[in-house]
Short mmCIF file of C-alpha atoms in Angstrom, two decimals:
data_model
loop_
_atom_site.label_atom_id
_atom_site.label_comp_id
_atom_site.label_asym_id
_atom_site.label_seq_id
_atom_site.Cartn_x
_atom_site.Cartn_y
_atom_site.Cartn_z
CA UNK S 1 22.38 8.84 -14.84
CA UNK S 2 21.74 5.26 -14.12
CA UNK S 3 25.43 4.71 -13.95
CA UNK S 4 25.73 7.26 -11.03
CA UNK S 5 23.36 5.31 -8.97
CA UNK S 6 25.07 1.99 -9.85
CA UNK S 7 28.58 3.20 -8.83
CA UNK S 8 27.16 4.63 -5.75
CA UNK S 9 25.69 1.38 -4.84
CA UNK S 10 28.82 -0.62 -5.71
CA UNK S 11 30.96 1.83 -3.60
CA UNK S 12 28.53 1.43 -0.69
CA UNK S 13 28.69 -2.29 -0.95
CA UNK S 14 32.48 -2.19 -0.80
CA UNK S 15 32.61 0.38 1.95
CA UNK S 16 30.11 -1.67 3.93
CA UNK S 17 32.14 -4.97 3.62
CA UNK S 18 35.40 -3.07 4.40
CA UNK S 19 33.86 -1.80 7.58
CA UNK S 20 32.51 -5.20 8.46
CA UNK S 21 35.80 -7.01 7.97
CA UNK S 22 38.11 -4.53 9.60
CA UNK S 23 36.20 -3.31 12.60
CA UNK S 24 36.34 -5.51 15.76
CA UNK S 25 33.34 -3.90 17.54
CA UNK S 26 30.06 -5.76 16.79
CA UNK S 27 28.07 -2.68 16.72
CA UNK S 28 30.19 -1.12 14.03
CA UNK S 29 30.06 -4.45 12.04
CA UNK S 30 26.25 -4.22 12.14
CA UNK S 31 26.17 -0.61 10.97
CA UNK S 32 28.67 -1.78 8.24
CA UNK S 33 26.33 -4.48 7.09
CA UNK S 34 23.41 -2.03 6.92
CA UNK S 35 25.54 0.34 4.67
CA UNK S 36 26.34 -2.60 2.28
CA UNK S 37 22.70 -3.67 2.31
CA UNK S 38 21.69 -0.04 1.21
CA UNK S 39 24.20 -0.39 -1.58
CA UNK S 40 22.62 -3.56 -2.83
CA UNK S 41 19.12 -2.01 -2.73
CA UNK S 42 20.42 1.05 -4.86
CA UNK S 43 21.95 -1.25 -7.36
CA UNK S 44 18.72 -3.30 -7.80
CA UNK S 45 16.57 -0.13 -8.20
CA UNK S 46 19.04 1.31 -10.69
CA UNK S 47 18.63 -1.80 -12.88
CA UNK S 48 14.98 -1.01 -13.39
CA UNK S 49 15.62 2.65 -14.43
CA UNK S 50 14.84 3.62 -18.04
CA UNK S 51 15.95 7.01 -19.40
CA UNK S 52 13.28 9.64 -19.56
CA UNK S 53 10.56 7.79 -17.98
CA UNK S 54 8.66 8.21 -14.78
CA UNK S 55 7.49 6.42 -11.68
CA UNK S 56 5.10 3.51 -12.16
CA UNK S 57 2.04 5.37 -10.75
CA UNK S 58 -0.75 5.96 -13.12
CA UNK S 59 -2.20 9.46 -12.70
CA UNK S 60 -2.76 12.60 -14.73
CA UNK S 61 0.94 12.60 -16.00
CA UNK S 62 0.74 8.87 -17.02
CA UNK S 63 -2.34 8.00 -18.81
CA UNK S 64 -3.32 4.26 -18.77
CA UNK S 65 -3.12 3.72 -22.35
CA UNK S 66 0.48 4.87 -22.60
CA UNK S 67 1.70 3.32 -19.34
CA UNK S 68 3.85 0.82 -21.08
CA UNK S 69 6.01 3.46 -22.78
CA UNK S 70 5.92 6.10 -19.93
CA UNK S 71 6.95 4.07 -16.76
CA UNK S 72 10.05 2.48 -15.45
CA UNK S 73 10.21 -1.09 -14.59
CA UNK S 74 8.14 -1.63 -11.50
CA UNK S 75 9.38 -5.21 -10.67
CA UNK S 76 12.84 -4.23 -9.19
CA UNK S 77 11.01 -1.60 -7.04
CA UNK S 78 8.59 -4.23 -5.71
CA UNK S 79 11.64 -6.55 -5.03
CA UNK S 80 13.63 -3.71 -3.20
CA UNK S 81 10.64 -2.85 -0.99
CA UNK S 82 10.76 -6.48 0.21
CA UNK S 83 14.51 -6.49 0.42
CA UNK S 84 14.42 -3.31 2.72
CA UNK S 85 11.84 -4.77 5.12
CA UNK S 86 13.89 -8.10 5.38
CA UNK S 87 17.03 -6.10 5.72
CA UNK S 88 15.39 -4.27 8.62
CA UNK S 89 14.49 -7.68 10.28
CA UNK S 90 18.01 -9.00 9.88
CA UNK S 91 19.45 -5.78 11.31
CA UNK S 92 17.07 -6.06 14.28
CA UNK S 93 18.05 -9.70 14.92
CA UNK S 94 21.80 -8.73 14.74
CA UNK S 95 21.25 -6.06 17.34
CA UNK S 96 19.31 -8.37 19.56
CA UNK S 97 22.10 -10.94 19.56
CA UNK S 98 24.69 -8.28 20.00
CA UNK S 99 22.80 -7.07 23.26
CA UNK S 100 22.75 -10.76 24.33
CA UNK S 101 26.49 -11.26 23.61
CA UNK S 102 27.29 -8.14 25.64
CA UNK S 103 25.06 -9.31 28.59
CA UNK S 104 27.16 -12.58 28.63
CA UNK S 105 30.73 -11.25 28.10
CA UNK S 106 30.44 -7.55 29.06
CA UNK S 107 32.20 -6.61 25.85
CA UNK S 108 31.42 -6.11 22.23
CA UNK S 109 34.93 -6.78 20.92
CA UNK S 110 34.80 -9.69 18.50
CA UNK S 111 38.21 -10.77 19.38
CA UNK S 112 37.07 -11.72 22.85
CA UNK S 113 34.42 -14.22 21.50
CA UNK S 114 36.85 -17.12 20.75
CA UNK S 115 34.66 -20.11 21.64
CA UNK S 116 34.19 -21.11 18.01
CA UNK S 117 37.56 -20.01 16.78
CA UNK S 118 39.84 -22.54 15.15
CA UNK K 1 48.42 -5.52 9.34
CA UNK K 2 48.43 -8.66 7.12
CA UNK K 3 44.81 -9.17 7.86
CA UNK K 4 43.93 -5.61 6.59
CA UNK K 5 45.97 -6.36 3.45
CA UNK K 6 44.03 -9.57 2.76
CA UNK K 7 40.75 -7.55 3.14
CA UNK K 8 41.91 -4.96 0.78
CA UNK K 9 42.99 -7.56 -1.72
CA UNK K 10 39.49 -9.19 -1.36
CA UNK K 11 37.77 -5.86 -1.92
CA UNK K 12 39.86 -5.03 -4.73
CA UNK K 13 38.89 -8.26 -6.44
CA UNK K 14 35.13 -7.68 -5.66
CA UNK K 15 35.59 -4.17 -7.15
CA UNK K 16 36.97 -5.61 -10.30
CA UNK K 17 34.09 -7.97 -10.57
CA UNK K 18 31.72 -4.98 -10.06
CA UNK K 19 33.59 -2.90 -12.60
CA UNK K 20 33.08 -5.84 -15.05
CA UNK K 21 29.48 -5.99 -14.41
CA UNK K 22 29.15 -2.23 -14.77
CA UNK K 23 31.07 -1.97 -18.07
CA UNK K 24 29.02 -4.92 -19.50
CA UNK K 25 25.67 -3.25 -18.45
CA UNK K 26 23.47 -1.63 -20.96
CA UNK K 27 20.18 0.04 -19.75
CA UNK K 28 17.02 -1.05 -21.35
CA UNK K 29 15.20 1.14 -23.58
CA UNK K 30 11.84 -0.35 -23.02
CA UNK K 31 10.10 -2.60 -20.36
CA UNK K 32 10.79 -6.26 -20.35
CA UNK K 33 8.01 -8.86 -20.86
CA UNK K 34 7.03 -8.89 -17.03
CA UNK K 35 7.09 -5.10 -16.62
CA UNK K 36 5.04 -4.60 -19.77
CA UNK K 37 2.41 -7.10 -18.60
CA UNK K 38 2.16 -5.26 -15.27
CA UNK K 39 1.91 -1.87 -16.96
CA UNK K 40 -0.88 -2.87 -19.52
CA UNK K 41 -2.98 -5.02 -17.29
CA UNK K 42 -2.96 -3.40 -13.80
CA UNK K 43 -5.42 -0.66 -14.53
CA UNK K 44 -8.15 -2.99 -16.01
CA UNK K 45 -7.49 -6.11 -13.74
CA UNK K 46 -6.44 -4.64 -10.48
CA UNK K 47 -7.64 -1.11 -10.68
CA UNK K 48 -4.79 0.25 -8.46
CA UNK K 49 -2.97 3.49 -9.80
CA UNK K 50 0.24 2.46 -8.00
CA UNK K 51 1.63 -0.35 -10.00
CA UNK K 52 4.16 -1.46 -7.42
CA UNK K 53 1.38 -1.69 -4.86
CA UNK K 54 -0.60 -3.91 -7.36
CA UNK K 55 2.46 -6.16 -7.64
CA UNK K 56 3.15 -6.52 -3.96
CA UNK K 57 -0.41 -6.88 -2.73
CA UNK K 58 -2.19 -8.78 -5.49
CA UNK K 59 0.15 -10.28 -8.28
CA UNK K 60 2.76 -11.40 -5.71
CA UNK K 61 0.50 -11.29 -2.68
CA UNK K 62 1.70 -14.72 -1.35
CA UNK K 63 5.35 -13.29 -1.20
CA UNK K 64 4.03 -10.44 0.82
CA UNK K 65 2.41 -12.75 3.23
CA UNK K 66 5.77 -14.56 3.56
CA UNK K 67 7.49 -11.25 4.08
CA UNK K 68 5.08 -10.31 6.94
CA UNK K 69 5.68 -13.79 8.39
CA UNK K 70 9.50 -13.01 8.42
CA UNK K 71 8.87 -9.81 10.15
CA UNK K 72 6.47 -11.48 12.69
CA UNK K 73 9.17 -14.09 13.32
CA UNK K 74 11.85 -11.43 13.88
CA UNK K 75 9.57 -9.61 16.32
CA UNK K 76 8.95 -12.85 18.15
CA UNK K 77 12.68 -13.89 18.40
CA UNK K 78 13.58 -10.32 19.68
CA UNK K 79 10.82 -10.72 22.25
CA UNK K 80 12.10 -13.91 23.34
CA UNK K 81 15.76 -12.98 23.49
CA UNK K 82 15.25 -9.60 25.20
CA UNK K 83 12.18 -10.30 27.04
CA UNK K 84 13.81 -11.82 30.02
CA UNK K 85 14.93 -8.33 31.09
CA UNK K 86 11.40 -7.49 32.15
CA UNK K 87 11.31 -10.29 34.78
CA UNK K 88 14.05 -8.54 36.74
CA UNK K 89 12.23 -5.36 36.82
CA UNK K 90 13.13 -4.78 40.46
CA UNK K 91 16.93 -4.17 39.55
CA UNK K 92 18.16 -0.60 39.66
CA UNK K 93 19.25 1.16 36.56
CA UNK K 94 22.74 0.75 35.36
CA UNK K 95 23.14 4.52 34.77
CA UNK K 96 21.07 7.71 35.48
CA UNK K 97 19.18 8.61 32.42
CA UNK K 98 19.61 12.26 31.35
CA UNK K 99 16.51 14.46 31.36
CA UNK K 100 14.92 14.54 27.94
CA UNK K 101 14.39 18.24 28.01
CA UNK K 102 11.56 20.71 27.54
CA UNK K 103 11.96 21.03 23.65
CA UNK K 104 11.84 17.16 22.98
CA UNK K 105 8.82 16.59 25.46
CA UNK K 106 6.71 19.42 24.12
CA UNK K 107 7.73 18.59 20.53
CA UNK K 108 6.71 15.03 21.00
CA UNK K 109 3.33 16.07 22.26
CA UNK K 110 2.69 18.09 19.13
CA UNK K 111 4.37 15.55 16.65
CA UNK K 112 3.15 12.24 17.79
CA UNK K 113 -0.56 12.58 16.61
CA UNK K 114 0.67 14.20 13.44
CA UNK K 115 3.15 11.43 12.66
CA UNK K 116 0.45 8.72 13.41
CA UNK K 117 -1.94 10.53 11.09
CA UNK K 118 0.68 10.66 8.33
CA UNK K 119 1.34 6.97 8.85
CA UNK K 120 -2.40 6.10 8.53
CA UNK K 121 -2.68 8.33 5.39
CA UNK K 122 0.37 6.62 3.85
CA UNK K 123 -1.01 3.17 4.23
CA UNK K 124 -4.72 3.93 3.36
CA UNK K 125 -3.52 5.69 0.12
CA UNK K 126 -0.99 3.10 -0.86
CA UNK K 127 -2.89 2.09 -4.02
CA UNK K 128 -2.90 5.69 -5.30
CA UNK K 129 0.37 7.41 -4.11
CA UNK K 130 3.89 6.25 -3.35
CA UNK K 131 3.80 4.40 -0.12
CA UNK K 132 1.85 1.59 1.41
CA UNK K 133 1.55 -0.71 4.31
CA UNK K 134 5.20 -1.24 5.00
CA UNK K 135 6.16 2.53 4.67
CA UNK K 136 3.10 3.59 6.72
CA UNK K 137 3.79 0.92 9.31
CA UNK K 138 7.50 2.17 9.59
CA UNK K 139 6.13 5.81 10.07
CA UNK K 140 3.66 4.70 12.80
CA UNK K 141 6.51 2.94 14.59
CA UNK K 142 8.61 6.17 14.35
CA UNK K 143 5.92 7.85 16.52
CA UNK K 144 6.47 5.18 19.25
CA UNK K 145 10.28 5.81 18.72
CA UNK K 146 9.82 9.52 19.41
CA UNK K 147 7.67 8.62 22.57
CA UNK K 148 10.52 6.32 23.79
CA UNK K 149 13.18 9.01 23.07
CA UNK K 150 11.14 11.32 25.16
CA UNK K 151 10.80 8.92 28.12
CA UNK K 152 12.97 5.68 27.65
CA UNK K 153 11.31 4.21 30.67
CA UNK K 154 7.77 4.59 29.41
CA UNK K 155 5.70 1.41 29.62
CA UNK K 156 3.90 0.35 26.55
CA UNK K 157 1.26 -2.51 26.75
CA UNK K 158 2.82 -5.57 25.13
CA UNK K 159 -0.78 -7.08 25.20
CA UNK K 160 -2.35 -4.24 23.19
CA UNK K 161 0.57 -4.47 20.64
CA UNK K 162 0.14 -8.19 20.17
CA UNK K 163 -3.65 -7.98 20.03
CA UNK K 164 -3.41 -5.33 17.23
CA UNK K 165 -0.77 -7.49 15.47
CA UNK K 166 -2.70 -10.85 15.70
CA UNK K 167 -6.14 -9.35 14.61
CA UNK K 168 -4.69 -7.58 11.55
CA UNK K 169 -2.72 -10.66 10.68
CA UNK K 170 -5.90 -12.75 11.04
CA UNK K 171 -7.96 -10.42 8.95
CA UNK K 172 -5.40 -10.27 6.30
CA UNK K 173 -5.42 -14.09 5.96
CA UNK K 174 -9.20 -14.19 6.14
CA UNK K 175 -9.43 -11.68 3.21
CA UNK K 176 -6.92 -13.84 1.38
CA UNK K 177 -9.13 -16.89 1.88
CA UNK K 178 -12.31 -15.08 0.99
CA UNK K 179 -10.49 -14.47 -2.28
CA UNK K 180 -10.74 -18.23 -3.11
CA UNK K 181 -14.53 -18.46 -2.72
CA UNK K 182 -15.62 -14.93 -4.07
CA UNK K 183 -12.89 -14.21 -6.73
CA UNK K 184 -10.09 -15.87 -8.72
CA UNK K 185 -7.86 -17.22 -6.03
CA UNK K 186 -6.06 -16.71 -2.77
CA UNK K 187 -5.51 -12.98 -2.04
CA UNK K 188 -7.48 -11.96 -5.13
CA UNK K 189 -8.42 -8.18 -4.63
CA UNK K 190 -11.69 -8.48 -6.65
CA UNK K 191 -13.78 -9.67 -3.70
CA UNK K 192 -14.87 -5.96 -3.38
CA UNK K 193 -15.97 -4.00 -6.62
CA UNK K 194 -13.00 -2.38 -8.24
CA UNK K 195 -14.57 1.02 -8.37
CA UNK K 196 -13.61 4.20 -10.10
CA UNK K 197 -10.00 4.21 -11.05
CA UNK K 198 -7.90 6.58 -9.04
CA UNK K 199 -10.41 7.20 -6.19
CA UNK K 200 -9.85 6.25 -2.69
CA UNK K 201 -12.33 3.36 -2.65
CA UNK K 202 -11.05 1.53 -5.57
CA UNK K 203 -8.81 -1.43 -6.42
CA UNK K 204 -11.04 -3.88 -4.49
CA UNK K 205 -9.57 -5.22 -1.35
CA UNK K 206 -6.13 -3.60 -1.72
CA UNK K 207 -6.70 -0.51 0.49
CA UNK K 208 -8.03 -2.93 3.24
CA UNK K 209 -5.28 -5.41 2.90
CA UNK K 210 -2.61 -2.69 2.81
CA UNK K 211 -4.14 -0.96 6.02
CA UNK K 212 -4.05 -4.39 7.76
CA UNK K 213 -0.40 -4.79 6.74
CA UNK K 214 0.39 -1.29 7.93
CA UNK K 215 -1.16 -1.87 11.30
CA UNK K 216 0.65 -5.34 11.52
CA UNK K 217 3.98 -3.81 10.49
CA UNK K 218 3.48 -0.84 12.68
CA UNK K 219 2.77 -3.14 15.61
CA UNK K 220 5.71 -5.45 14.79
CA UNK K 221 8.24 -2.64 14.73
CA UNK K 222 6.82 -0.99 17.72
CA UNK K 223 7.16 -4.35 19.68
CA UNK K 224 10.77 -4.51 18.60
CA UNK K 225 11.43 -0.95 19.61
CA UNK K 226 9.78 -1.52 23.07
CA UNK K 227 11.66 -4.62 23.69
CA UNK K 228 14.95 -2.83 22.90
CA UNK K 229 14.06 0.07 25.00
CA UNK K 230 13.13 -2.20 27.97
CA UNK K 231 16.64 -3.65 28.08
CA UNK K 232 17.57 -0.14 29.47
CA UNK K 233 15.79 -1.15 32.69
CA UNK K 234 17.38 -4.34 33.29
#
C-alpha cells in the first residue's frame, strides 16, 4: 500500500520536472512545478504510513492509552502541512513574477527572455 | 531535439535514484522515538485530540509562526508587485469580460455563506477533527475566489483585509508572549485551562490560536486573490 503512494509520488516528481524542463511557456512551467511539489508531498506523507494503523486523531476509535500502537506517525503529516502552505506561497510568487514578465515583454515564452543568458 | 534527449537522460538518472531509494525502503512497524513521544504525551500535556494540531500549534509553534510570516511576506510581495495596476484604474479593459451567467451568480449567493461557515467550523475544530487554521483559511479564501469568479471586477476593501490580518497576527503573538508569563514558555497553550479532553473548549489556547491563524491565512490568501484579480482591470 505504501509503495503505491511512493511510486505515485516519484512519478509525479519526474513528470513535473519533465514538464518544467521541456515547456517554453512560463505558465506551463509553473503548473509543472506544482505537480512536482505535490509528488514530494505524497512521498513525505507515505514515509509516515504504518500498515494497519489509523490517523493520528484520538477519539472513540483510538483510546488515549493505546495511541502509540494505533496511530501512524504524525510528524511527517505536520511537516507536509507546512510544505503545502509554503508551496502555495512559492507558486503565488511565481505567478506574480510571470505576470510582471508578461507586462514587460508581452510574451510568456522563456526563449524571449535572453538578458541573463550566456 | 538534443535538449530533449539531455532532459530525458537526466530524468532517467533521477528515476534510477528514486528506484534505488524505493528498493531500499522498508516501512516501519512501530512509531519512532519522536512519534511515540507525541502519541503518549499529547493527551495529558496538550489536551488536543488531533496530534498533528498539537505538534503544529504547540510543540512546534515557533515554526508555525515562521510559516505564517512566510505567507505574510508572500502576500506583501504580491501586493507590491501587482499593486501598481490599481493606480492606473482609469485605463479601459484589455478585453470584454464574458457575463458570469445566472447559474454562477445565484449559486454563489447560496454557497458563499455556507463556505465561510465551513471554513470557520474547520479552524475552530482544528484540535478535534482533521483540519485547522491553514485548511480553514484556505476554505474561507475559496469563498472569496467564488465571489471573484462571479464578478471579476468586484472591489474588495484592501484596508479591511489588512486590518483583519494585522489584528489576528498581533493577537497570535500576544497569546504567544502570554505563554512566557502564565505558562511554560513562548506559545505554551496552557495559559487557559486544558478542559475536558475531546470537547470544543479544551486544549487550552489551541482553538484560539488556530482560529487566529485561520483568519490570518484566510486574509492573506484573499489579498493574493484580490491582487491577482485586480490585474484584470489594468
